[in-house]
Coordinates of C-alpha atoms and ligand atoms in Angstrom, one line a residue:
X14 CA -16.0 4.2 12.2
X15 CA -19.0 2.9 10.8
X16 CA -21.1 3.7 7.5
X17 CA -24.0 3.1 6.1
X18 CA -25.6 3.8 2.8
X19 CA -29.6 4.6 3.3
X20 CA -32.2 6.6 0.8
X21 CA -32.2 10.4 0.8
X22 CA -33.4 12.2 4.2
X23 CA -31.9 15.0 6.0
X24 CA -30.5 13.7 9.2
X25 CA -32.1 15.4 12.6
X26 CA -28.5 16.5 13.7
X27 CA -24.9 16.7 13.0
X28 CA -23.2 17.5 9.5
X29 CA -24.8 17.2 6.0
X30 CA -22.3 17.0 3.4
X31 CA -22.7 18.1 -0.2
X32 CA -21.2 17.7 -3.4
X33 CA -20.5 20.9 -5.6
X34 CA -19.3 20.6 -9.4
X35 CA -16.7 23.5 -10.5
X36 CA -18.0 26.9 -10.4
X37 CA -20.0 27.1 -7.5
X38 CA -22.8 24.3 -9.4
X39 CA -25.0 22.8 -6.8
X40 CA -27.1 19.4 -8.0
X41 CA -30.7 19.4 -7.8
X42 CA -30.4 17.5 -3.6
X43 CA -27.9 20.7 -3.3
X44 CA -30.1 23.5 -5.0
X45 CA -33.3 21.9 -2.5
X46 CA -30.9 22.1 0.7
X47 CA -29.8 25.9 -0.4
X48 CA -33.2 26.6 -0.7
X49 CA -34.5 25.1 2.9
X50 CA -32.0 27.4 4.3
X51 CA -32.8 30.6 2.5
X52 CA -29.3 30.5 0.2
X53 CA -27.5 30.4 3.0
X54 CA -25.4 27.9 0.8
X55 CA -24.9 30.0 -2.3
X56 CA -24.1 33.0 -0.2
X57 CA -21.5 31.3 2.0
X58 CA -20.1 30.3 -1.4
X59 CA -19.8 33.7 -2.8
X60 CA -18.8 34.9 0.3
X61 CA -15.8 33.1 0.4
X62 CA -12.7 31.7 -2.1
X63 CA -14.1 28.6 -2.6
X64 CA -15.2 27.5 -6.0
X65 CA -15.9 23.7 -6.3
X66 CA -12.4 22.6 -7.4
X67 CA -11.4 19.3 -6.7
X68 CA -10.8 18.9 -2.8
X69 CA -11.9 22.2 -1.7
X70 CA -14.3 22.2 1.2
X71 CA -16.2 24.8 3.1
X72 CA -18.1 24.5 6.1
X73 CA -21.3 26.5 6.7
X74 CA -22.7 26.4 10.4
X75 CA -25.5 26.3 12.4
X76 CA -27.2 27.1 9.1
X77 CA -31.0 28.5 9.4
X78 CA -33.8 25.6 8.6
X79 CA -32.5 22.7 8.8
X80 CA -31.6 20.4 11.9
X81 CA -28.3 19.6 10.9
X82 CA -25.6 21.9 12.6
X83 CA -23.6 22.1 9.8
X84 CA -23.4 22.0 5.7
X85 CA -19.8 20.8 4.7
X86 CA -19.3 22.1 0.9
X87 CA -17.1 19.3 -0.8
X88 CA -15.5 20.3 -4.2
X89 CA -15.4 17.8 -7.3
X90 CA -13.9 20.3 -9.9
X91 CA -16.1 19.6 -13.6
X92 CA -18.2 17.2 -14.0
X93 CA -16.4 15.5 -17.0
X94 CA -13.2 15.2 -14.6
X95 CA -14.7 13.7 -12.4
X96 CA -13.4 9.9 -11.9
X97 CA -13.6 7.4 -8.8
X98 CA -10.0 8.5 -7.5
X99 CA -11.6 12.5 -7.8
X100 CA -14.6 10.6 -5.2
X101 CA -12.1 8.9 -3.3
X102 CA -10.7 11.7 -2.4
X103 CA -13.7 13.9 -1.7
X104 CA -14.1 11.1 0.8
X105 CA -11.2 11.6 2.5
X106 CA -11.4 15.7 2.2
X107 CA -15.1 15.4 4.3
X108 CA -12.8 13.7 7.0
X109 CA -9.6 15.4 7.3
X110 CA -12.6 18.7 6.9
X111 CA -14.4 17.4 10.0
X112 CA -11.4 15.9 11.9
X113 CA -10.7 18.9 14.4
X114 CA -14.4 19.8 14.7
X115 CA -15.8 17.5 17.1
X116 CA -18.4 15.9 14.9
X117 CA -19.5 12.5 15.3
X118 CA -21.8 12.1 12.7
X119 CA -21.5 13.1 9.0
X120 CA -24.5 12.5 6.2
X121 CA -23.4 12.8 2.7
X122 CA -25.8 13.3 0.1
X123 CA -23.8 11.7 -3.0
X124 CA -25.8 12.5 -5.3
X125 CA -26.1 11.7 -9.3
X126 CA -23.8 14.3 -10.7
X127 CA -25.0 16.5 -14.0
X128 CA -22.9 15.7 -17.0
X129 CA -21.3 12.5 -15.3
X130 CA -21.3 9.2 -16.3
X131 CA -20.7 7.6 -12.8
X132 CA -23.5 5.6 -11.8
X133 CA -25.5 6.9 -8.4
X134 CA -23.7 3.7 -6.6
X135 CA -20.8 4.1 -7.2
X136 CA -20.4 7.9 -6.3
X137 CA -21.6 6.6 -2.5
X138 CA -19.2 3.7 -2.7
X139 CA -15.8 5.4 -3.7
X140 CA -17.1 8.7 -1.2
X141 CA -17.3 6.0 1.5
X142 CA -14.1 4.2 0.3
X143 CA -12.1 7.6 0.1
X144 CA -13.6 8.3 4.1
X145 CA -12.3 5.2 5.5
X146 CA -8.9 5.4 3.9
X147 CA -8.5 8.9 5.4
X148 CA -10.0 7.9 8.8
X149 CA -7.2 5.7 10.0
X150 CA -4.9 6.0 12.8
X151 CA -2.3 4.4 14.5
X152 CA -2.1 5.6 18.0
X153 CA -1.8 2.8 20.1
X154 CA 0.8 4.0 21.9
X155 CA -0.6 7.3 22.9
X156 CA -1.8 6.9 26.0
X157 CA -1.9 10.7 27.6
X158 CA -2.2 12.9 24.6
X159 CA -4.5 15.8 25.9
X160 CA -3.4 18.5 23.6
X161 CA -4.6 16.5 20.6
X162 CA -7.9 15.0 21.1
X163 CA -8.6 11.9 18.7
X164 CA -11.4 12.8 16.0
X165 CA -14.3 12.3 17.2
X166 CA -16.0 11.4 13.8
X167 CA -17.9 7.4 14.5
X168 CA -20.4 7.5 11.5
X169 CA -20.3 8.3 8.3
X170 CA -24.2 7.9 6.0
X171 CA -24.5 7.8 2.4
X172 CA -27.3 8.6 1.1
X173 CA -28.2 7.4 -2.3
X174 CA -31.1 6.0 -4.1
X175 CA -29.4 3.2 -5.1
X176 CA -28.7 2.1 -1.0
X177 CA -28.6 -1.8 -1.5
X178 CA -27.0 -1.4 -4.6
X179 CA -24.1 1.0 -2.9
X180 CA -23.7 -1.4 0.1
X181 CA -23.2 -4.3 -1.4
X182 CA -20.1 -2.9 -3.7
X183 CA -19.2 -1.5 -0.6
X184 CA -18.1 -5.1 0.6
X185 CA -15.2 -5.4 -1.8
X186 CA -13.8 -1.7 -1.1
X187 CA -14.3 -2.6 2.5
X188 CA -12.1 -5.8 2.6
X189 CA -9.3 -3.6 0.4
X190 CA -9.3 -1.2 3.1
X191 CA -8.7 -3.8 5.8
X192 CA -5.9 -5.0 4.0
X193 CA -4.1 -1.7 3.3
X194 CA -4.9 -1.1 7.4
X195 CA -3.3 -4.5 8.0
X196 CA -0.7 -2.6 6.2
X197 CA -0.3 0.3 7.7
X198 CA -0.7 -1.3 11.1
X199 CA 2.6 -3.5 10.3
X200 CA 4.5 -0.7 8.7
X201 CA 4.0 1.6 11.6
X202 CA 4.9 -1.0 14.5
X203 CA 8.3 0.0 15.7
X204 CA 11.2 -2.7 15.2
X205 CA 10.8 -4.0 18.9
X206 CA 7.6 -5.2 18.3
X207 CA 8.0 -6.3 15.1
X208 CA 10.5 -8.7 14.4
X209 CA 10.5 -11.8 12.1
X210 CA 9.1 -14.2 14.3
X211 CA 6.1 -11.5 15.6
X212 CA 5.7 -10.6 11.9
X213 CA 5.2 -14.1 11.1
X214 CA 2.9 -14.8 13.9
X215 CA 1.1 -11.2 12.1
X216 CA 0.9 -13.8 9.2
X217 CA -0.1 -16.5 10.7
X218 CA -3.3 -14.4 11.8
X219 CA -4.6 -15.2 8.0
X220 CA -5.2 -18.4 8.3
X221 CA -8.7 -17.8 9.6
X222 CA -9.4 -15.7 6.3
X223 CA -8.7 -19.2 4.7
X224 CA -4.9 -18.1 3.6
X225 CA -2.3 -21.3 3.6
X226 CA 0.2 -19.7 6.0
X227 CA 3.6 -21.6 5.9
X228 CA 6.2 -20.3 8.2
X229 CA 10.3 -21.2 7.2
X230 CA 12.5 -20.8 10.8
X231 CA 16.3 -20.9 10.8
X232 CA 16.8 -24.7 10.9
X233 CA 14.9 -24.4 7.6
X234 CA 16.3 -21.7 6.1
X235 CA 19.7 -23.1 6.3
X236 CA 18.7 -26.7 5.1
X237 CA 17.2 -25.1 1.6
X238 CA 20.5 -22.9 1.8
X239 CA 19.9 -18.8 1.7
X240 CA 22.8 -18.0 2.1
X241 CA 22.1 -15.0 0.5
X242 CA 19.6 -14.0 3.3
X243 CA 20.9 -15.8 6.0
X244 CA 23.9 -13.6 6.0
X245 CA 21.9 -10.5 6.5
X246 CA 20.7 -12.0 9.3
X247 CA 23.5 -13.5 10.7
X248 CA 24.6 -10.2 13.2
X249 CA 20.9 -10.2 14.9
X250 CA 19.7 -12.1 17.7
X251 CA 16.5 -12.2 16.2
X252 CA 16.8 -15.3 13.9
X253 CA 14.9 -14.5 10.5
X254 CA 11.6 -16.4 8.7
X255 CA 10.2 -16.4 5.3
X256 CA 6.5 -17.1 4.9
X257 CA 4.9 -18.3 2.3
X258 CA 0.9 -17.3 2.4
X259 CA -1.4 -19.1 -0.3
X260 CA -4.8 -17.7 -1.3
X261 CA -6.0 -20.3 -4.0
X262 CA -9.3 -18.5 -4.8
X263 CA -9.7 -20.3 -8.2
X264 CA -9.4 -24.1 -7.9
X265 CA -10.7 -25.3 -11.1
X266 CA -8.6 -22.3 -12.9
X267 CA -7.8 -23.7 -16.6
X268 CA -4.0 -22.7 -15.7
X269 CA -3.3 -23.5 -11.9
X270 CA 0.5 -21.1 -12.0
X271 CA 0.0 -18.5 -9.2
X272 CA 0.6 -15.0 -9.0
X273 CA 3.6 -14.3 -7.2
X274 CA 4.0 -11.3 -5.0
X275 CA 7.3 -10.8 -3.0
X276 CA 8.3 -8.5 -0.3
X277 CA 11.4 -7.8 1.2
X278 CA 10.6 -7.9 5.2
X279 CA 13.9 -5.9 6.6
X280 CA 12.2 -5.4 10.3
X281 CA 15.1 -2.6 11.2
X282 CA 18.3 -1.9 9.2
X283 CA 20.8 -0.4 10.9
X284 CA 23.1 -0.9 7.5
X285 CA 24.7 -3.7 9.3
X286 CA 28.9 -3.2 9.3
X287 CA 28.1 -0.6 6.6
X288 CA 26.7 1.1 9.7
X289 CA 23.8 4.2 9.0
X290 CA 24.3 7.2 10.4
X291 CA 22.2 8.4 12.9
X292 CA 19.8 11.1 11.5
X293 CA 16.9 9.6 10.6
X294 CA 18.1 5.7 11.2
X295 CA 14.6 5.3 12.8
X296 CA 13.1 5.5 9.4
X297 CA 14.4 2.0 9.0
X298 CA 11.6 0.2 11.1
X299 CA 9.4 0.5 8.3
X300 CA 11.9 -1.3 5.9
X301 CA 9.6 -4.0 6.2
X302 CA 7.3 -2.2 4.1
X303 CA 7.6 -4.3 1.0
X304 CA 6.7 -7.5 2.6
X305 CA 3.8 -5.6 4.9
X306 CA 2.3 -4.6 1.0
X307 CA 2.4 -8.7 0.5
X308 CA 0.7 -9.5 3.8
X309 CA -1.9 -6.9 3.4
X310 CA -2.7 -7.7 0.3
X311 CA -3.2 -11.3 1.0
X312 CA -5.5 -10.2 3.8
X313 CA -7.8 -8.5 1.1
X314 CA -8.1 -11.0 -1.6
X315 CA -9.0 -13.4 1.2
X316 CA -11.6 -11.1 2.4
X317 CA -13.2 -10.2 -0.4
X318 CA -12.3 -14.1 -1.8
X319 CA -11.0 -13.0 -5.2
X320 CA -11.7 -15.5 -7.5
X321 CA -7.4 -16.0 -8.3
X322 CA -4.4 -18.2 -7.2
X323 CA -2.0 -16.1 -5.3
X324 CA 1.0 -17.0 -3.5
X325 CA 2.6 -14.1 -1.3
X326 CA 6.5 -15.1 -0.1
X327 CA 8.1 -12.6 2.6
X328 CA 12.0 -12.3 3.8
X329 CA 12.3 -11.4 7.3
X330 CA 15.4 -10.3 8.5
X331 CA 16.9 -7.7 10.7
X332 CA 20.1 -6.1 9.7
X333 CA 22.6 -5.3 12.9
X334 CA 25.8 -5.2 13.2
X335 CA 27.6 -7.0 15.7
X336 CA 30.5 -9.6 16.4
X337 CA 29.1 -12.3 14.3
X338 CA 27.7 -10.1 11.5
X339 CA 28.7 -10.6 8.1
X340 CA 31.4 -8.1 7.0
X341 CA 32.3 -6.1 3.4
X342 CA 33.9 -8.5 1.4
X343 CA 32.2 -11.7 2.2
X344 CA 31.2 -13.8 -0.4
X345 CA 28.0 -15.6 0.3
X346 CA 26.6 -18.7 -2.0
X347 CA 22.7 -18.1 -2.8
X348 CA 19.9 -20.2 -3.0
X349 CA 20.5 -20.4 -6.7
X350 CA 24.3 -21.5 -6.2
X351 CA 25.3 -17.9 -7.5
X352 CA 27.9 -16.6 -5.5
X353 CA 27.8 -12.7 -4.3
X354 CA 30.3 -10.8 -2.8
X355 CA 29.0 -8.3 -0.3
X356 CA 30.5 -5.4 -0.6
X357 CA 28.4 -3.0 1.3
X358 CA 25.9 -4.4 4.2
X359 CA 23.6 -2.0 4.0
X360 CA 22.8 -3.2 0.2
X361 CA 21.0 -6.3 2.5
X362 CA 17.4 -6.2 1.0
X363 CA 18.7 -7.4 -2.6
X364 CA 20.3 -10.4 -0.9
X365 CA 16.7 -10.9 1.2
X366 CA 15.0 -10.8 -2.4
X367 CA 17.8 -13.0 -4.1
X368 CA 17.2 -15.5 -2.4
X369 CA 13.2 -15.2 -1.8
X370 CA 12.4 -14.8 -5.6
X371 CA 14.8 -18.2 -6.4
X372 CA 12.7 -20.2 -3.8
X373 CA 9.7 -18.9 -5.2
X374 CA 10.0 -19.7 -8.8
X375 CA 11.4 -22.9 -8.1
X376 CA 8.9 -23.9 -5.7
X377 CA 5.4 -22.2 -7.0
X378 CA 6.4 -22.5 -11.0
X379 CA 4.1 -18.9 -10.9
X380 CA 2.9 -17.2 -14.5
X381 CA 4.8 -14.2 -13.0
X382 CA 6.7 -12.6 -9.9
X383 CA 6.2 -8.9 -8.9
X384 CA 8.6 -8.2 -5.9
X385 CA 8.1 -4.9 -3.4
X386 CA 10.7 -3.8 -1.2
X387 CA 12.5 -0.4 0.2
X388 CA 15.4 -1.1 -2.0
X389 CA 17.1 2.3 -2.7
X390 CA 17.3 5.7 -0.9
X391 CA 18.2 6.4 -4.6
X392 CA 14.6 5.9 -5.9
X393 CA 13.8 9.0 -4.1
X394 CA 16.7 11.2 -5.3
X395 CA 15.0 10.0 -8.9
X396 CA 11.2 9.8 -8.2
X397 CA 10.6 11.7 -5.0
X398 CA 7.8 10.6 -2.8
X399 CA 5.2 10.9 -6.0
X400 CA 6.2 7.7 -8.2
X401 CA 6.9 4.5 -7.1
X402 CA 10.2 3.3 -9.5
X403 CA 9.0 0.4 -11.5
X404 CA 11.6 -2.2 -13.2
X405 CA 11.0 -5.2 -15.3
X406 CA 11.8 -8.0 -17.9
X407 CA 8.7 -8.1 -19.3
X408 CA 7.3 -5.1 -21.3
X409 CA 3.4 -6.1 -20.9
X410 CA 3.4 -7.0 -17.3
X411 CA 5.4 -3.5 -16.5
X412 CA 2.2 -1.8 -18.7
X413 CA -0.6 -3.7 -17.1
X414 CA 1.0 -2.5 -13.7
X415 CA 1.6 0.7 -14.7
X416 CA -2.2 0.9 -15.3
X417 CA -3.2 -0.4 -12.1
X418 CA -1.1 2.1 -10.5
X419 CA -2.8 4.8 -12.3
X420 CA -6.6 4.0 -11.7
X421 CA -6.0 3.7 -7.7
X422 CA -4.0 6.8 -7.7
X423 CA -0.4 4.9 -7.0
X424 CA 1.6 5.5 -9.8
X425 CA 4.3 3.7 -10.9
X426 CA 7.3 5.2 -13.4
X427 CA 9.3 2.6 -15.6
X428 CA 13.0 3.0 -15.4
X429 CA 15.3 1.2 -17.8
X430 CA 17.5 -2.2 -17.7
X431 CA 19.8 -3.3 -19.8
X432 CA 23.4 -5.4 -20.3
X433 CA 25.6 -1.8 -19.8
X434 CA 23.9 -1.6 -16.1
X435 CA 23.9 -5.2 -15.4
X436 CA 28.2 -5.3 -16.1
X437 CA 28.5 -3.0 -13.2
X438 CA 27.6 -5.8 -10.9
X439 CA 30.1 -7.8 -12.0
X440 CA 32.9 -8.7 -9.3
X441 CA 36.4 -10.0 -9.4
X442 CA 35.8 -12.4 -6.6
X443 CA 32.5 -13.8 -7.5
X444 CA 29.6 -14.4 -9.6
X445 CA 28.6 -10.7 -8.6
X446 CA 28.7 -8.2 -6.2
X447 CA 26.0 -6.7 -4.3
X448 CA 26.7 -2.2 -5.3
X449 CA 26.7 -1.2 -8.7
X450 CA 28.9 1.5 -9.9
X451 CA 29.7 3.9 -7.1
X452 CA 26.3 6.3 -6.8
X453 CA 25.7 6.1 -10.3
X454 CA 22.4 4.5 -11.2
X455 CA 21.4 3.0 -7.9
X456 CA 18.4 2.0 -7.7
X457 CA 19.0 0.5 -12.0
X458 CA 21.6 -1.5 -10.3
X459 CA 19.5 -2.9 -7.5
X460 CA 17.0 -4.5 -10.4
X461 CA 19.8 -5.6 -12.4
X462 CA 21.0 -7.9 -9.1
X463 CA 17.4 -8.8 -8.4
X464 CA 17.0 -9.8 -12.2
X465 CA 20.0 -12.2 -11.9
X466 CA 17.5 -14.7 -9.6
X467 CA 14.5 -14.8 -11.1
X468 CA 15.5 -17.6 -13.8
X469 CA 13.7 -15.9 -16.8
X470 CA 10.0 -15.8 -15.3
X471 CA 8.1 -12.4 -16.2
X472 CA 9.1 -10.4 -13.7
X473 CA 8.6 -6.5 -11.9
X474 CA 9.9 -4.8 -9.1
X475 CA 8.8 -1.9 -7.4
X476 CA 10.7 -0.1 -5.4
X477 CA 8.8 1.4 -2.6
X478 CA 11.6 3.5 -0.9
X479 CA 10.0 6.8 -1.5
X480 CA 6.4 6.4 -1.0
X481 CA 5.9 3.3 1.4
X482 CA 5.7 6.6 4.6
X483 CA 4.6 9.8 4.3
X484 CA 5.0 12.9 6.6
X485 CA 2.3 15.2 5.4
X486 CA -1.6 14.3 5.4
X487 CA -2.9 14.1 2.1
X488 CA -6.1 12.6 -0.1
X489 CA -6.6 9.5 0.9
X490 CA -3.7 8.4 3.1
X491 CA -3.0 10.2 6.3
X492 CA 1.1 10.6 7.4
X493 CA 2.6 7.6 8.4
X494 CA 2.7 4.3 6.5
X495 CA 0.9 4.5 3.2
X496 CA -0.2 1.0 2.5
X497 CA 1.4 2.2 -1.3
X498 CA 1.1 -1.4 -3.3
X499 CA -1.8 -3.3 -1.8
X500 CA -4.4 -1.2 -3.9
X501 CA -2.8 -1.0 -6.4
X502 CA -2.1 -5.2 -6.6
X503 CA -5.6 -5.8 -5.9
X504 CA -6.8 -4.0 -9.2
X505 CA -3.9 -5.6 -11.0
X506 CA -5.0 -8.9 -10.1
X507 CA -8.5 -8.4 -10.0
X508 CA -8.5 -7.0 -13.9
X509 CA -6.2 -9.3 -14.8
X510 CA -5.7 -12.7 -13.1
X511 CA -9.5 -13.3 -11.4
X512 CA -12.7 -14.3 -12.9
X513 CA -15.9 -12.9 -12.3
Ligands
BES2 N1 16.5 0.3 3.2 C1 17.5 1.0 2.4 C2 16.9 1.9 1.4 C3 16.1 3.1 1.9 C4 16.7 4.3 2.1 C5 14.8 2.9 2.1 C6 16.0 5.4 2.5 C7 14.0 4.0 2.6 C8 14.6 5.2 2.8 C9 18.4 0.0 1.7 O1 18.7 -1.2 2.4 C10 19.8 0.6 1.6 O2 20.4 0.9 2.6 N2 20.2 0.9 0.3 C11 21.4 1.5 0.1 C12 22.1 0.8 -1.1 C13 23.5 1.1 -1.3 C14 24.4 0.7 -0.1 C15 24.0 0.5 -2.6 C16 21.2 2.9 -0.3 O3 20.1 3.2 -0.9 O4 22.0 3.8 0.1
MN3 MN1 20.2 -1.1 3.8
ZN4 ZN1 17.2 -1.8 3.6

């Protein structure tokens, strides 16, 4: 898909798309459209439900005296509600709107709105951002689909008075949507394809971006002494990796500690001994999501080369069982020297993380360590698909996430830690064990273990389990893998850790 952001003009064919505030307001580029088509516009509006509310959109064809063969109405609710997420996802309405319809060309006329701060820019920039989200796909392996043709949809026009102005801010939003692609594109790759040595050669693709891509095989792994995470991995043929990617955007910073970002890179778990059942064990291909979020989001600070030392570590294992997997009741010795005693495999992508977030401290001395992983099926008894569930020993860094989250529409709720949940992963065997307290408080008692390894450094997890896929289309993310975490990273770093 390709856009462009050009002055106002009405385009000799295809769709027009206009904004309208709540209650049926057209702006003054709106009113002159109605007007060149006789109110055409105005009475389609009051022939029909819609009012302008956020997300609504109604399509008005062949309309009389203009060239265009279509007006597309696209709601924005009131003007004073009206913030870059509400644009974002007008973007993504005129696309999902136009999807089915066969159109290949859209013009939107983003107009200035009445009673709205938001500069004229920036209304083109987060339409255009909100359309390209929306617009991807992954359907590389449909190859004789003829019941559902692909959208048709190639170019998307803004037009806005302030063009250059638009286009060049469009750069940035551009290179965050290649990395939440990247993303997606990982996420949705089923587990034969993607397996820790493909996923690292996916890594290793950054290097022309400018990333440091380090790659950490078996023979490695087992020197430095995961045990934690090579005993995941020990039932698979496919040996693990961990990557380390390095984005130093900021040489001369006055305080050279990275960022640390961590993912836990499970590329299919079966459960392991602990054994799945069936229903819905494909799911587990996109267990890899947390460490897809880190890889993405490398891809974007490189291309849009964010000013801001970064460091992005990975796990990849897959979890099988088989004859030489590891079994309930093993006691493993971690990275850290901790010892664990694993009493259910399918708890695997703590002891990924255990040992990934001890390396990284130890190795990159980082200001702070936010991990993403998959973790619990009981953050989405808690949180449902809405929230991401967010943990942490450090009461600022959990806020300045939590506020990221909220202005690129992935939210994050904070759940609580403490000494009453950490007890419950205490074993009789060893330093720990790897379930908390039966069901109770699963997803507490995930953090608790993961807070065990990271040796005092400000530290957050997010648990991705319930919004890393999503089965229903919606704003700015169609079904599939959601990309949940890169956007949301990139703002956190970028308000917080770059300079401009
Ligand atoms: N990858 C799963 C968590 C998960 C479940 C992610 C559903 C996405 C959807 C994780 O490895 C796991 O199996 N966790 C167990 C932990 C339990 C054994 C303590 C779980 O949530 O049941
Ligand atoms: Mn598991
Ligand atoms: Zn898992």
């Amino acid at each position: 898909m390709k856009f462009s952001f050009t002055k106002p003009a009405l385009p000799k064919a295809g769709t027009v798309a206009v904004t309208v505030l709540a209650d049926r307001t057209l702006g003054s580029a709106g009113q002159d459209l109605d007007q060149k088509t006789g109110g055409m516009l105005t009475r389609a509006m009051n022939a029909s439900r819609f009012t302008g509310k956020k997300d609504e959109t109604l399509a008005v064809l062949a309309p009389a005296g203009i060239d265009a063969g279509r007006v597309l109405l696209v709601g924005l609710g009131k003007a004073d509600d009206v913030t870059d997420l509400t644009l974002q996802g007008a973007g993504g309405a005129i696309v999902a709107a136009l999807d089915k319809s066969g159109e290949t060309e859209v013009h939107v006329l983003a107009e200035k709105l009445a009673g709205s701060p938001l500069p004229a820019a920036s209304i083109a920039v987060e339409i255009a951002y909100g359309a390209r989200l929306r617009a991807y796909r992954f359907d590389k392996y449909k190859t004789t689909d003829k019941k559902e043709p692909k959208p048709a949809l190639k170019k998307v026009c803004l037009l806005t008075d302030e063009a250059d102005a638009a286009k060049r801010s469009f750069a940035a939003r551009d290179a965050v949507a290649e990395g939440v692609f990247f993303t997606r594109d990982l996420v949705s790759e089923p587990a034969n394809v993607i397996y820790p040595e493909t996923l690292a050669d996916r890594c290793r693709e950054l290097a022309e971006l400018g990333v440091q891509v380090d790659v950490l095989d078996l023979k490695k792994l087992k020197k430095l002494g995961m045990g934690a995470l090579l005993g995941v991995a020990q039932g698979s043929v496919n040996e693990p990796r961990v990557v380390v990617m390095r984005w130093n955007g900021n040489p001369d910073a006055e305080d050279k500690r990275p960022v640390a970002i961590v993912g836990k890179g499970v590329t299919f778990d079966t459960g392991g001994i602990s054994i799945k059942p069936a229903a819905g064990m494909e799911d587990m291909k996109w267990d890899m999501a947390g460490s897809g979020v880190v890889i993405g989001l490398m891809r974007a600070l490189a291309a849009r080369k964010a000013k801001a030392n970064v460091v992005g570590v990975v796990g990849l294992v897959e979890n099988m069982p088989s004859g030489t997997a590891q079994r309930p009741g093993d006691i493993v010795t971690s990275l850290s020297g901790q010892t664990i005693e694993v009493i259910n495999t399918d708890a695997e992508g703590r002891l990924v993380l255990a040992d990934c977030l001890w390396y990284t401290q130890d190795a990159f001395k980082p200001r702070l360590m936010v991990d993403l992983a998959t973790l619990t099926g009981a953050i989405i008894i808690a949180l449902g698909h809405e929230h991401a569930g967010l943990f942490a020993n450090d009461d600022d860094l959990a806020e300045r996430l939590t506020a990221a989250g909220r202005a690129v529409g992935e939210p994050l709720w904070r759940l609580p830690m403490g000494d009453a949940y950490d007890k419950d992963i205490n074993s009789d065997a060893a330093d720990m064990k790897n379930t908390g307290a039966g069901r109770a408080a699963g997803s507490i008692a995930g953090a608790q273990f993961l807070k065990r390894f990271v040796n005092g450094v400000p530290w957050a997890h997010i648990d991705i389990a319930g919004v890393a896929w999503t089965k229903k289309d919606s704003g700015t993310v169609p079904k599939g893998a959601s990309g949940f975490g890169v956007r949301l990273l990139d703002r956190f770093i970028a308000e917080n850790h770059e300079e401009r």
